[in-house]
């Protein structure tokens, strides 16, 4: 679905993504995980074509992302922006339907799709006329997911879609989002700080550290075959007691 060929990215002379080549397969859920500032959102924005690499090429469905085709390529990617990214001056419904209406979807088809997505994301329909400022964090995230799914894209790019939610709301949203990704057979690339969340979603985890992917694979590989002490430190810092015990046990052997 995506292929990154020797891409790198700098801002103001600082390299925030070191040269890397990477693929994301159709139907797979990949999770980008790592500490704040390590380049997770930058990588996602490169995939979405919102920023361009300094060097290298991003291929989407075997075509390079290019200014000429980007507008069509972007419609095939649903993007949930970090911290929601809803337009505050539009209602939830306005946010969800903005692009579909502009693209000429009929009001009847828009209404049907909204009803379907509201039931899928379990957002009560009566909330759709509220502005983002009148919704809870969890409700806003559900609106963001509905917006990303509106054009039924094959790909979902999700930048911390659980944001800063309390554990119970987060738990419910994780369950719903994973069920949605699976039932609709989407290719998903999700960003999180949280190892528990990463392993709940991901077929494949990619752990970053200062602009570099330091390890990819299953959580088990991270625990039993860490590529560096950083990987073990990152897992231990999550304070997941069962994982700390296992890594500590291995360190003693
Ligand atoms: N437009 C920009 N201009 C300058 N620097 C930027 C820009 N966008 C990101 N950066 C820098 O690039 C680095 C990586 O940022 P990025 O947003 O990708 O981190 P992140 O891993 O998503 O962090 P967080 O978990 O806090 O969201 C940071 O040092 C950030 O300050
Ligand atoms: Mg980020």
PDB file of C-alpha atoms and ligand atoms in Angstrom:
ATOM      1  CA  UNK A   1       0.000   0.000   0.000  1.00  0.00           C
ATOM      2  CA  UNK A   2       2.896   2.317   0.904  1.00  0.00           C
ATOM      3  CA  UNK A   3       6.544   2.105   0.080  1.00  0.00           C
ATOM      4  CA  UNK A   4       9.064   4.590   1.389  1.00  0.00           C
ATOM      5  CA  UNK A   5      12.235   4.556  -0.650  1.00  0.00           C
ATOM      6  CA  UNK A   6      15.251   6.050   1.129  1.00  0.00           C
ATOM      7  CA  UNK A   7      13.308   8.970   2.547  1.00  0.00           C
ATOM      8  CA  UNK A   8      14.670  11.475   5.029  1.00  0.00           C
ATOM      9  CA  UNK A   9      13.318  14.708   6.461  1.00  0.00           C
ATOM     10  CA  UNK A  10      14.868  17.736   8.163  1.00  0.00           C
ATOM     11  CA  UNK A  11      13.347  20.831   9.673  1.00  0.00           C
ATOM     12  CA  UNK A  12      15.508  23.936  10.047  1.00  0.00           C
ATOM     13  CA  UNK A  13      18.697  21.950   9.445  1.00  0.00           C
ATOM     14  CA  UNK A  14      17.862  19.243  12.007  1.00  0.00           C
ATOM     15  CA  UNK A  15      17.255  15.773  10.647  1.00  0.00           C
ATOM     16  CA  UNK A  16      14.050  14.546  12.286  1.00  0.00           C
ATOM     17  CA  UNK A  17      13.802  11.389  10.150  1.00  0.00           C
ATOM     18  CA  UNK A  18      17.005   9.627   9.241  1.00  0.00           C
ATOM     19  CA  UNK A  19      17.207   7.902   5.841  1.00  0.00           C
ATOM     20  CA  UNK A  20      14.959   4.855   5.826  1.00  0.00           C
ATOM     21  CA  UNK A  21      13.171   2.475   3.471  1.00  0.00           C
ATOM     22  CA  UNK A  22       9.971   0.884   4.613  1.00  0.00           C
ATOM     23  CA  UNK A  23       6.821  -0.825   3.363  1.00  0.00           C
ATOM     24  CA  UNK A  24       3.272  -1.011   4.676  1.00  0.00           C
ATOM     25  CA  UNK A  25       1.308  -3.934   3.291  1.00  0.00           C
ATOM     26  CA  UNK A  26      -2.348  -3.919   2.268  1.00  0.00           C
ATOM     27  CA  UNK A  27      -4.664  -5.059   5.036  1.00  0.00           C
ATOM     28  CA  UNK A  28      -2.015  -4.847   7.732  1.00  0.00           C
ATOM     29  CA  UNK A  29      -2.220  -2.720  10.869  1.00  0.00           C
ATOM     30  CA  UNK A  30       1.121  -1.124  11.739  1.00  0.00           C
ATOM     31  CA  UNK A  31       1.771   0.902  14.848  1.00  0.00           C
ATOM     32  CA  UNK A  32       4.359   3.658  15.130  1.00  0.00           C
ATOM     33  CA  UNK A  33       5.435   3.964  18.728  1.00  0.00           C
ATOM     34  CA  UNK A  34       8.102   5.990  20.489  1.00  0.00           C
ATOM     35  CA  UNK A  35       8.698   8.938  22.797  1.00  0.00           C
ATOM     36  CA  UNK A  36       7.522  12.463  22.150  1.00  0.00           C
ATOM     37  CA  UNK A  37       9.438  14.184  19.356  1.00  0.00           C
ATOM     38  CA  UNK A  38      10.901  10.995  17.826  1.00  0.00           C
ATOM     39  CA  UNK A  39       9.224  11.657  14.459  1.00  0.00           C
ATOM     40  CA  UNK A  40       6.001   9.599  14.520  1.00  0.00           C
ATOM     41  CA  UNK A  41       3.703  12.367  13.267  1.00  0.00           C
ATOM     42  CA  UNK A  42       6.312  13.475  10.746  1.00  0.00           C
ATOM     43  CA  UNK A  43       6.376   9.967   9.282  1.00  0.00           C
ATOM     44  CA  UNK A  44       2.578   9.867   9.133  1.00  0.00           C
ATOM     45  CA  UNK A  45       2.435  13.292   7.475  1.00  0.00           C
ATOM     46  CA  UNK A  46       4.931  12.134   4.852  1.00  0.00           C
ATOM     47  CA  UNK A  47       2.677   9.149   4.115  1.00  0.00           C
ATOM     48  CA  UNK A  48      -0.334  11.462   3.842  1.00  0.00           C
ATOM     49  CA  UNK A  49       1.571  13.738   1.471  1.00  0.00           C
ATOM     50  CA  UNK A  50       1.120  16.710   3.809  1.00  0.00           C
ATOM     51  CA  UNK A  51       4.879  17.225   3.789  1.00  0.00           C
ATOM     52  CA  UNK A  52       7.497  16.073   1.290  1.00  0.00           C
ATOM     53  CA  UNK A  53      10.703  14.189   2.073  1.00  0.00           C
ATOM     54  CA  UNK A  54      13.975  16.029   1.432  1.00  0.00           C
ATOM     55  CA  UNK A  55      15.328  12.918  -0.225  1.00  0.00           C
ATOM     56  CA  UNK A  56      13.654   9.747  -1.447  1.00  0.00           C
ATOM     57  CA  UNK A  57      10.146   8.932  -2.621  1.00  0.00           C
ATOM     58  CA  UNK A  58       6.882   7.881  -1.015  1.00  0.00           C
ATOM     59  CA  UNK A  59       4.904   5.431  -3.173  1.00  0.00           C
ATOM     60  CA  UNK A  60       1.188   4.911  -2.540  1.00  0.00           C
ATOM     61  CA  UNK A  61      -0.530   2.052  -4.367  1.00  0.00           C
ATOM     62  CA  UNK A  62       2.613   1.775  -6.530  1.00  0.00           C
ATOM     63  CA  UNK A  63       2.494   5.424  -7.638  1.00  0.00           C
ATOM     64  CA  UNK A  64       4.751   8.142  -6.241  1.00  0.00           C
ATOM     65  CA  UNK A  65       2.923  10.783  -4.237  1.00  0.00           C
ATOM     66  CA  UNK A  66       3.126  13.755  -6.561  1.00  0.00           C
ATOM     67  CA  UNK A  67       1.560  17.204  -6.608  1.00  0.00           C
ATOM     68  CA  UNK A  68      -0.418  16.313  -9.754  1.00  0.00           C
ATOM     69  CA  UNK A  69      -2.096  13.231  -8.287  1.00  0.00           C
ATOM     70  CA  UNK A  70      -2.032  14.042  -4.570  1.00  0.00           C
ATOM     71  CA  UNK A  71      -5.584  15.348  -4.429  1.00  0.00           C
ATOM     72  CA  UNK A  72      -6.889  11.971  -5.692  1.00  0.00           C
ATOM     73  CA  UNK A  73      -4.431   9.950  -3.645  1.00  0.00           C
ATOM     74  CA  UNK A  74      -5.446  11.803  -0.468  1.00  0.00           C
ATOM     75  CA  UNK A  75      -9.095  10.832  -0.966  1.00  0.00           C
ATOM     76  CA  UNK A  76      -8.014   7.213  -0.604  1.00  0.00           C
ATOM     77  CA  UNK A  77      -6.509   7.900   2.828  1.00  0.00           C
ATOM     78  CA  UNK A  78      -8.558   8.663   5.919  1.00  0.00           C
ATOM     79  CA  UNK A  79      -6.500  10.731   8.324  1.00  0.00           C
ATOM     80  CA  UNK A  80      -7.269  11.227  11.997  1.00  0.00           C
ATOM     81  CA  UNK A  81      -5.132  14.160  13.064  1.00  0.00           C
ATOM     82  CA  UNK A  82      -3.372  14.332  16.436  1.00  0.00           C
ATOM     83  CA  UNK A  83      -5.636  16.158  18.917  1.00  0.00           C
ATOM     84  CA  UNK A  84      -8.699  15.721  16.711  1.00  0.00           C
ATOM     85  CA  UNK A  85      -8.115  18.472  14.195  1.00  0.00           C
ATOM     86  CA  UNK A  86     -11.826  19.193  13.780  1.00  0.00           C
ATOM     87  CA  UNK A  87     -12.833  22.594  12.401  1.00  0.00           C
ATOM     88  CA  UNK A  88     -14.230  24.410  15.450  1.00  0.00           C
ATOM     89  CA  UNK A  89     -16.618  26.575  13.417  1.00  0.00           C
ATOM     90  CA  UNK A  90     -18.322  23.569  11.817  1.00  0.00           C
ATOM     91  CA  UNK A  91     -20.683  21.169  13.571  1.00  0.00           C
ATOM     92  CA  UNK A  92     -19.698  17.518  13.899  1.00  0.00           C
ATOM     93  CA  UNK A  93     -21.892  16.824  10.864  1.00  0.00           C
ATOM     94  CA  UNK A  94     -20.280  19.696   8.948  1.00  0.00           C
ATOM     95  CA  UNK A  95     -16.841  18.308   9.699  1.00  0.00           C
ATOM     96  CA  UNK A  96     -17.780  14.781   8.676  1.00  0.00           C
ATOM     97  CA  UNK A  97     -19.503  15.698   5.426  1.00  0.00           C
ATOM     98  CA  UNK A  98     -17.452  18.681   4.223  1.00  0.00           C
ATOM     99  CA  UNK A  99     -15.394  16.865   1.619  1.00  0.00           C
ATOM    100  CA  UNK A 100     -18.118  14.440   0.504  1.00  0.00           C
ATOM    101  CA  UNK A 101     -20.493  17.335  -0.176  1.00  0.00           C
ATOM    102  CA  UNK A 102     -17.797  19.233  -2.060  1.00  0.00           C
ATOM    103  CA  UNK A 103     -17.117  16.154  -4.162  1.00  0.00           C
ATOM    104  CA  UNK A 104     -20.760  16.061  -5.190  1.00  0.00           C
ATOM    105  CA  UNK A 105     -22.080  13.132  -3.132  1.00  0.00           C
ATOM    106  CA  UNK A 106     -25.875  13.477  -3.101  1.00  0.00           C
ATOM    107  CA  UNK A 107     -27.533  14.586   0.151  1.00  0.00           C
ATOM    108  CA  UNK A 108     -29.337  11.223   0.359  1.00  0.00           C
ATOM    109  CA  UNK A 109     -26.097   9.255   0.022  1.00  0.00           C
ATOM    110  CA  UNK A 110     -24.389  11.578   2.529  1.00  0.00           C
ATOM    111  CA  UNK A 111     -27.211  11.051   5.033  1.00  0.00           C
ATOM    112  CA  UNK A 112     -27.109   7.258   4.608  1.00  0.00           C
ATOM    113  CA  UNK A 113     -23.362   7.144   5.016  1.00  0.00           C
ATOM    114  CA  UNK A 114     -23.466   9.352   8.136  1.00  0.00           C
ATOM    115  CA  UNK A 115     -26.111   7.146   9.711  1.00  0.00           C
ATOM    116  CA  UNK A 116     -24.056   4.034   8.971  1.00  0.00           C
ATOM    117  CA  UNK A 117     -20.841   5.578  10.349  1.00  0.00           C
ATOM    118  CA  UNK A 118     -22.583   6.873  13.488  1.00  0.00           C
ATOM    119  CA  UNK A 119     -23.779   3.356  14.265  1.00  0.00           C
ATOM    120  CA  UNK A 120     -20.340   1.925  13.428  1.00  0.00           C
ATOM    121  CA  UNK A 121     -18.545   4.349  15.753  1.00  0.00           C
ATOM    122  CA  UNK A 122     -21.410   4.274  18.283  1.00  0.00           C
ATOM    123  CA  UNK A 123     -21.865   8.035  18.245  1.00  0.00           C
ATOM    124  CA  UNK A 124     -25.454   9.091  19.036  1.00  0.00           C
ATOM    125  CA  UNK A 125     -26.908  10.859  15.988  1.00  0.00           C
ATOM    126  CA  UNK A 126     -28.259  13.717  18.117  1.00  0.00           C
ATOM    127  CA  UNK A 127     -24.684  14.824  18.864  1.00  0.00           C
ATOM    128  CA  UNK A 128     -23.980  15.531  15.213  1.00  0.00           C
ATOM    129  CA  UNK A 129     -25.398  19.040  15.329  1.00  0.00           C
ATOM    130  CA  UNK A 130     -23.027  20.081  18.100  1.00  0.00           C
ATOM    131  CA  UNK A 131     -19.800  21.994  17.571  1.00  0.00           C
ATOM    132  CA  UNK A 132     -16.534  20.292  18.566  1.00  0.00           C
ATOM    133  CA  UNK A 133     -16.318  22.527  21.653  1.00  0.00           C
ATOM    134  CA  UNK A 134     -19.647  21.072  22.852  1.00  0.00           C
ATOM    135  CA  UNK A 135     -18.442  17.457  22.695  1.00  0.00           C
ATOM    136  CA  UNK A 136     -16.366  15.383  25.110  1.00  0.00           C
ATOM    137  CA  UNK A 137     -12.887  14.271  24.099  1.00  0.00           C
ATOM    138  CA  UNK A 138     -14.093  10.731  23.351  1.00  0.00           C
ATOM    139  CA  UNK A 139     -17.014  11.993  21.278  1.00  0.00           C
ATOM    140  CA  UNK A 140     -14.680  14.291  19.309  1.00  0.00           C
ATOM    141  CA  UNK A 141     -12.408  11.325  18.571  1.00  0.00           C
ATOM    142  CA  UNK A 142     -15.402   9.353  17.291  1.00  0.00           C
ATOM    143  CA  UNK A 143     -16.323  12.278  15.034  1.00  0.00           C
ATOM    144  CA  UNK A 144     -12.711  12.354  13.779  1.00  0.00           C
ATOM    145  CA  UNK A 145     -12.940   8.653  12.949  1.00  0.00           C
ATOM    146  CA  UNK A 146     -16.272   9.153  11.148  1.00  0.00           C
ATOM    147  CA  UNK A 147     -14.729  11.984   9.141  1.00  0.00           C
ATOM    148  CA  UNK A 148     -11.754   9.805   8.181  1.00  0.00           C
ATOM    149  CA  UNK A 149     -14.091   6.986   7.058  1.00  0.00           C
ATOM    150  CA  UNK A 150     -16.569   9.155   5.156  1.00  0.00           C
ATOM    151  CA  UNK A 151     -15.150   8.490   1.673  1.00  0.00           C
ATOM    152  CA  UNK A 152     -14.544   4.813   2.516  1.00  0.00           C
ATOM    153  CA  UNK A 153     -10.782   4.999   1.942  1.00  0.00           C
ATOM    154  CA  UNK A 154      -8.739   1.772   1.883  1.00  0.00           C
ATOM    155  CA  UNK A 155      -6.205   3.354   4.261  1.00  0.00           C
ATOM    156  CA  UNK A 156      -6.543   4.885   7.714  1.00  0.00           C
ATOM    157  CA  UNK A 157      -3.735   7.022   9.125  1.00  0.00           C
ATOM    158  CA  UNK A 158      -4.430   7.544  12.815  1.00  0.00           C
ATOM    159  CA  UNK A 159      -2.273   9.937  14.821  1.00  0.00           C
ATOM    160  CA  UNK A 160      -2.934   9.148  18.479  1.00  0.00           C
ATOM    161  CA  UNK A 161      -6.645   8.600  17.868  1.00  0.00           C
ATOM    162  CA  UNK A 162      -7.159   7.865  21.566  1.00  0.00           C
ATOM    163  CA  UNK A 163      -5.584  11.198  22.511  1.00  0.00           C
ATOM    164  CA  UNK A 164      -5.809  12.127  26.162  1.00  0.00           C
ATOM    165  CA  UNK A 165      -8.818  10.057  27.155  1.00  0.00           C
ATOM    166  CA  UNK A 166      -9.561   8.523  30.524  1.00  0.00           C
ATOM    167  CA  UNK A 167      -8.877   4.781  30.726  1.00  0.00           C
ATOM    168  CA  UNK A 168     -12.494   3.603  30.444  1.00  0.00           C
ATOM    169  CA  UNK A 169     -13.379   5.792  27.458  1.00  0.00           C
ATOM    170  CA  UNK A 170     -10.071   4.848  25.911  1.00  0.00           C
ATOM    171  CA  UNK A 171     -10.759   1.158  26.416  1.00  0.00           C
ATOM    172  CA  UNK A 172     -14.142   1.358  24.687  1.00  0.00           C
ATOM    173  CA  UNK A 173     -12.771   3.404  21.806  1.00  0.00           C
ATOM    174  CA  UNK A 174      -9.844   1.000  21.327  1.00  0.00           C
ATOM    175  CA  UNK A 175     -12.264  -1.934  21.127  1.00  0.00           C
ATOM    176  CA  UNK A 176     -14.522  -0.129  18.657  1.00  0.00           C
ATOM    177  CA  UNK A 177     -11.698   1.155  16.491  1.00  0.00           C
ATOM    178  CA  UNK A 178     -10.021  -2.234  16.232  1.00  0.00           C
ATOM    179  CA  UNK A 179     -13.330  -3.858  15.309  1.00  0.00           C
ATOM    180  CA  UNK A 180     -13.891  -1.193  12.636  1.00  0.00           C
ATOM    181  CA  UNK A 181     -10.422  -1.633  11.127  1.00  0.00           C
ATOM    182  CA  UNK A 182     -10.865  -5.406  11.035  1.00  0.00           C
ATOM    183  CA  UNK A 183     -14.436  -5.593   9.819  1.00  0.00           C
ATOM    184  CA  UNK A 184     -13.854  -3.049   7.049  1.00  0.00           C
ATOM    185  CA  UNK A 185     -10.486  -4.664   6.174  1.00  0.00           C
ATOM    186  CA  UNK A 186      -8.633  -1.354   6.213  1.00  0.00           C
ATOM    187  CA  UNK A 187      -4.909  -0.890   5.994  1.00  0.00           C
ATOM    188  CA  UNK A 188      -4.156   1.085   9.138  1.00  0.00           C
ATOM    189  CA  UNK A 189      -1.119   2.947  10.405  1.00  0.00           C
ATOM    190  CA  UNK A 190      -1.601   4.134  13.951  1.00  0.00           C
ATOM    191  CA  UNK A 191       0.570   6.296  16.191  1.00  0.00           C
ATOM    192  CA  UNK A 192       0.661   5.868  19.947  1.00  0.00           C
ATOM    193  CA  UNK A 193       2.953   6.307  22.958  1.00  0.00           C
ATOM    194  CA  UNK A 194       1.438   3.323  24.681  1.00  0.00           C
ATOM    195  CA  UNK A 195       2.880  -0.169  24.293  1.00  0.00           C
ATOM    196  CA  UNK A 196      -0.311  -1.848  25.564  1.00  0.00           C
ATOM    197  CA  UNK A 197      -2.352  -0.016  22.953  1.00  0.00           C
ATOM    198  CA  UNK A 198       0.255  -0.729  20.271  1.00  0.00           C
ATOM    199  CA  UNK A 199       0.170  -4.471  20.828  1.00  0.00           C
ATOM    200  CA  UNK A 200      -3.635  -4.450  21.050  1.00  0.00           C
ATOM    201  CA  UNK A 201      -3.854  -2.971  17.541  1.00  0.00           C
ATOM    202  CA  UNK A 202      -0.727  -3.929  15.737  1.00  0.00           C
ATOM    203  CA  UNK A 203       0.186  -6.846  13.564  1.00  0.00           C
ATOM    204  CA  UNK A 204       3.485  -5.050  13.414  1.00  0.00           C
ATOM    205  CA  UNK A 205       5.022  -2.508  15.792  1.00  0.00           C
ATOM    206  CA  UNK A 206       7.691  -0.029  14.728  1.00  0.00           C
ATOM    207  CA  UNK A 207       9.592   1.558  17.604  1.00  0.00           C
ATOM    208  CA  UNK A 208      11.245   4.901  16.848  1.00  0.00           C
ATOM    209  CA  UNK A 209      13.935   6.804  18.660  1.00  0.00           C
ATOM    210  CA  UNK A 210      15.152  10.237  17.509  1.00  0.00           C
ATOM    211  CA  UNK A 211      14.123   9.887  13.880  1.00  0.00           C
ATOM    212  CA  UNK A 212      15.080   6.278  13.445  1.00  0.00           C
ATOM    213  CA  UNK A 213      13.207   2.962  13.507  1.00  0.00           C
ATOM    214  CA  UNK A 214      15.177   0.994  16.068  1.00  0.00           C
ATOM    215  CA  UNK A 215      13.107  -2.200  15.978  1.00  0.00           C
ATOM    216  CA  UNK A 216      10.066  -3.602  14.215  1.00  0.00           C
ATOM    217  CA  UNK A 217       8.063  -6.735  14.831  1.00  0.00           C
ATOM    218  CA  UNK A 218       5.775  -8.174  17.493  1.00  0.00           C
ATOM    219  CA  UNK A 219       5.817  -7.098  21.114  1.00  0.00           C
ATOM    220  CA  UNK A 220       7.259 -10.516  21.950  1.00  0.00           C
ATOM    221  CA  UNK A 221      10.306  -9.802  19.766  1.00  0.00           C
ATOM    222  CA  UNK A 222      10.824  -6.515  21.600  1.00  0.00           C
ATOM    223  CA  UNK A 223      10.806  -8.367  24.902  1.00  0.00           C
ATOM    224  CA  UNK A 224      12.792 -11.455  24.003  1.00  0.00           C
ATOM    225  CA  UNK A 225      15.069 -10.061  21.298  1.00  0.00           C
ATOM    226  CA  UNK A 226      15.484  -6.321  21.972  1.00  0.00           C
ATOM    227  CA  UNK A 227      17.717  -4.690  19.351  1.00  0.00           C
ATOM    228  CA  UNK A 228      19.287  -2.404  21.966  1.00  0.00           C
ATOM    229  CA  UNK A 229      19.035  -1.517  25.670  1.00  0.00           C
ATOM    230  CA  UNK A 230      16.799   1.401  24.584  1.00  0.00           C
ATOM    231  CA  UNK A 231      14.057  -1.063  23.552  1.00  0.00           C
ATOM    232  CA  UNK A 232      14.080  -2.700  26.985  1.00  0.00           C
ATOM    233  CA  UNK A 233      14.140   0.701  28.687  1.00  0.00           C
ATOM    234  CA  UNK A 234      11.169   1.827  26.620  1.00  0.00           C
ATOM    235  CA  UNK A 235       9.159  -1.269  27.570  1.00  0.00           C
ATOM    236  CA  UNK A 236      10.064  -1.014  31.240  1.00  0.00           C
ATOM    237  CA  UNK A 237       9.110   2.669  31.253  1.00  0.00           C
ATOM    238  CA  UNK A 238       5.547   1.632  30.316  1.00  0.00           C
ATOM    239  CA  UNK A 239       5.109   0.152  33.790  1.00  0.00           C
ATOM    240  CA  UNK A 240       3.403  -2.990  32.519  1.00  0.00           C
ATOM    241  CA  UNK A 241       4.308  -5.268  35.433  1.00  0.00           C
ATOM    242  CA  UNK A 242       4.079  -8.566  33.537  1.00  0.00           C
ATOM    243  CA  UNK A 243       6.404  -7.260  30.808  1.00  0.00           C
ATOM    244  CA  UNK A 244       8.907  -5.764  33.258  1.00  0.00           C
ATOM    245  CA  UNK A 245       9.092  -9.089  35.059  1.00  0.00           C
ATOM    246  CA  UNK A 246       9.787 -10.926  31.821  1.00  0.00           C
ATOM    247  CA  UNK A 247      12.509  -8.526  30.610  1.00  0.00           C
ATOM    248  CA  UNK A 248      14.108  -8.495  34.067  1.00  0.00           C
ATOM    249  CA  UNK A 249      14.095 -12.308  34.089  1.00  0.00           C
ATOM    250  CA  UNK A 250      15.788 -12.437  30.718  1.00  0.00           C
ATOM    251  CA  UNK A 251      18.396  -9.879  31.771  1.00  0.00           C
ATOM    252  CA  UNK A 252      19.408 -12.166  34.673  1.00  0.00           C
ATOM    253  CA  UNK A 253      19.975 -15.205  32.468  1.00  0.00           C
TER     254      UNK A 253
HETATM  255  N1  LIG B   1       6.887  21.889  10.891  1.00  0.00           N
HETATM  256  C1  LIG B   1       7.936  21.704  11.706  1.00  0.00           C
HETATM  257  N2  LIG B   1       8.922  22.626  11.785  1.00  0.00           N
HETATM  258  C2  LIG B   1      10.010  22.435  12.570  1.00  0.00           C
HETATM  259  N3  LIG B   1      10.185  21.338  13.338  1.00  0.00           N
HETATM  260  C3  LIG B   1       9.225  20.399  13.308  1.00  0.00           C
HETATM  261  C4  LIG B   1       8.060  20.517  12.495  1.00  0.00           C
HETATM  262  N4  LIG B   1       7.290  19.432  12.677  1.00  0.00           N
HETATM  263  C5  LIG B   1       7.939  18.659  13.560  1.00  0.00           C
HETATM  264  N5  LIG B   1       9.100  19.226  13.935  1.00  0.00           N
HETATM  265  C6  LIG B   1      10.081  18.657  14.877  1.00  0.00           C
HETATM  266  O1  LIG B   1      10.380  17.344  14.425  1.00  0.00           O
HETATM  267  C7  LIG B   1      10.552  16.469  15.535  1.00  0.00           C
HETATM  268  C8  LIG B   1       9.575  15.300  15.394  1.00  0.00           C
HETATM  269  O2  LIG B   1       8.250  15.816  15.562  1.00  0.00           O
HETATM  270  P1  LIG B   1       6.972  14.890  15.482  1.00  0.00           P
HETATM  271  O3  LIG B   1       5.782  15.775  15.537  1.00  0.00           O
HETATM  272  O4  LIG B   1       7.092  13.991  14.311  1.00  0.00           O
HETATM  273  O5  LIG B   1       7.127  14.042  16.819  1.00  0.00           O
HETATM  274  P2  LIG B   1       6.157  12.946  17.435  1.00  0.00           P
HETATM  275  O6  LIG B   1       6.955  11.684  17.550  1.00  0.00           O
HETATM  276  O7  LIG B   1       4.881  12.896  16.696  1.00  0.00           O
HETATM  277  O8  LIG B   1       5.918  13.534  18.922  1.00  0.00           O
HETATM  278  P3  LIG B   1       4.585  13.510  19.858  1.00  0.00           P
HETATM  279  O9  LIG B   1       4.527  12.114  20.395  1.00  0.00           O
HETATM  280  O10 LIG B   1       4.886  14.506  20.916  1.00  0.00           O
HETATM  281  O11 LIG B   1       3.406  13.862  19.016  1.00  0.00           O
HETATM  282  C9  LIG B   1      10.331  17.301  16.792  1.00  0.00           C
HETATM  283  O12 LIG B   1      11.579  17.696  17.278  1.00  0.00           O
HETATM  284  C10 LIG B   1       9.557  18.509  16.280  1.00  0.00           C
HETATM  285  O13 LIG B   1       9.811  19.649  17.045  1.00  0.00           O
HETATM  286 MG1  LIG B   2       2.943  13.435  17.136  1.00  0.00          MG
END
